[in-house]
Amino acid sequence: MSHSATAAATPTASHDENQQHPIRLYLTVWVWLFILSVGSYMVDILQFQGLLRWGLIVVLMLLKAGLIVSIFMHMRWERLALSYAILVPPVLILVFVALMALESHHTLLTRVLFLNGGT
């Protein structure tokens, strides 16, 4: 009984050893997160305005989120199907929000043209 228990425990132990990631990877990601955060603050310090400001903020935010999700949430080492199951719904929500914003602009334009034109 003890032999089978030892044999069953050995693959698990070797599996756990393979799952450890080097500390260098986490330190590298931490440095990149720091650099991206400095970039986010520089957008405010340099007082970028308009579309450039919001474009830079969104790009830097998405890069930081991607690093955190892929490394610290271990999404990089997950199966592709599980990654799709977790990452696709938020992307679809963003697409639906964009579609609703476009429709709201169309509705506002239609109301302005047809309701204010008769007065």
Coordinates of C-alpha atoms in Angstrom, one line a residue:
M1 CA 0.0 0.0 0.0
S2 CA 2.8 2.4 0.8
H3 CA 4.5 1.6 -2.6
S4 CA 1.4 2.6 -4.5
A5 CA 1.0 5.7 -2.4
T6 CA 4.6 6.7 -3.1
A7 CA 4.2 6.0 -6.8
A8 CA 1.1 8.1 -6.9
A9 CA 2.8 11.0 -5.1
T10 CA 5.9 11.0 -7.3
P11 CA 4.2 12.2 -10.5
T12 CA 2.4 15.0 -8.6
A13 CA 5.7 16.2 -7.0
S14 CA 7.4 16.3 -10.4
H15 CA 4.4 18.0 -11.9
D16 CA 4.6 20.7 -9.2
E17 CA 8.3 21.2 -9.9
N18 CA 7.5 21.8 -13.5
Q19 CA 4.8 24.4 -12.7
Q20 CA 7.2 26.7 -10.8
H21 CA 8.2 29.7 -12.8
P22 CA 11.5 31.5 -12.5
I23 CA 11.5 34.6 -10.3
R24 CA 13.3 36.4 -13.2
L25 CA 10.0 36.3 -15.2
Y26 CA 8.0 37.9 -12.5
L27 CA 10.7 40.6 -11.9
T28 CA 10.7 41.3 -15.7
V29 CA 7.0 41.7 -15.7
W30 CA 7.1 43.9 -12.7
V31 CA 9.6 46.2 -14.4
W32 CA 7.5 46.4 -17.5
L33 CA 4.4 47.2 -15.4
F34 CA 6.4 49.9 -13.7
I35 CA 7.5 51.3 -17.1
L36 CA 4.0 51.3 -18.4
S37 CA 2.7 53.0 -15.3
V38 CA 5.3 55.7 -15.7
G39 CA 4.1 56.1 -19.3
S40 CA 0.6 56.5 -18.0
Y41 CA 1.7 59.2 -15.6
M42 CA 3.7 60.9 -18.3
V43 CA 0.5 61.3 -20.4
D44 CA -0.9 63.5 -17.6
I45 CA 2.4 65.3 -16.9
L46 CA 3.0 66.1 -20.5
Q47 CA -0.6 67.2 -20.8
F48 CA -1.6 65.4 -24.0
Q49 CA -5.1 66.3 -25.0
G50 CA -7.9 64.9 -27.0
L51 CA -7.8 61.6 -28.9
L52 CA -4.0 61.2 -28.4
R53 CA -4.5 61.3 -24.6
W54 CA -7.3 58.8 -24.5
G55 CA -5.6 56.5 -27.1
L56 CA -2.4 56.4 -25.1
I57 CA -4.2 55.8 -21.8
V58 CA -6.3 52.9 -23.3
V59 CA -3.2 51.3 -25.0
L60 CA -1.1 51.5 -21.8
M61 CA -4.0 50.2 -19.7
L62 CA -4.6 47.2 -22.1
L63 CA -0.9 46.4 -22.1
K64 CA -0.7 46.4 -18.3
A65 CA -3.9 44.3 -18.1
G66 CA -2.5 41.8 -20.7
L67 CA 0.7 41.4 -18.7
I68 CA -1.2 40.9 -15.4
V69 CA -3.7 38.4 -16.9
S70 CA -1.1 36.4 -18.8
I71 CA 1.6 36.1 -16.2
F72 CA 0.2 36.8 -12.7
M73 CA -3.1 35.1 -13.5
H74 CA -1.3 32.2 -15.3
M75 CA -3.4 32.6 -18.4
R76 CA -0.2 32.1 -20.5
W77 CA 0.1 28.5 -19.4
E78 CA -3.6 27.6 -19.6
R79 CA -5.2 25.7 -22.5
L80 CA -6.3 27.8 -25.4
A81 CA -10.0 26.9 -25.0
L82 CA -9.9 28.1 -21.4
S83 CA -8.2 31.3 -22.4
Y84 CA -10.9 31.9 -25.0
A85 CA -13.6 31.1 -22.5
I86 CA -12.2 33.8 -20.1
L87 CA -11.1 36.5 -22.6
V88 CA -13.8 36.4 -25.3
P89 CA -16.8 37.5 -23.2
P90 CA -15.2 40.8 -22.0
V91 CA -14.2 41.6 -25.6
L92 CA -17.8 40.9 -26.8
I93 CA -19.1 43.2 -24.0
L94 CA -16.9 46.0 -25.3
V95 CA -18.2 45.4 -28.9
F96 CA -21.8 45.5 -27.7
V97 CA -21.1 48.8 -25.7
A98 CA -19.6 50.3 -28.9
L99 CA -22.6 49.2 -30.9
M100 CA -24.9 50.7 -28.3
A101 CA -23.0 54.0 -28.4
L102 CA -23.3 54.2 -32.2
E103 CA -27.0 53.5 -32.0
S104 CA -27.5 56.2 -29.4
H105 CA -25.8 58.7 -31.6
H106 CA -28.0 57.6 -34.5
T107 CA -31.1 57.9 -32.3
L108 CA -30.1 61.4 -31.1
L109 CA -29.4 62.6 -34.7
T110 CA -32.8 61.2 -35.8
R111 CA -34.6 63.0 -33.0
V112 CA -32.8 66.3 -33.7
L113 CA -33.6 66.1 -37.4
F114 CA -37.2 65.1 -37.2
L115 CA -38.5 66.5 -33.9
N116 CA -36.8 69.9 -33.9
G117 CA -37.3 70.4 -37.6
G118 CA -41.1 70.8 -37.3
T119 CA -41.0 73.5 -34.6

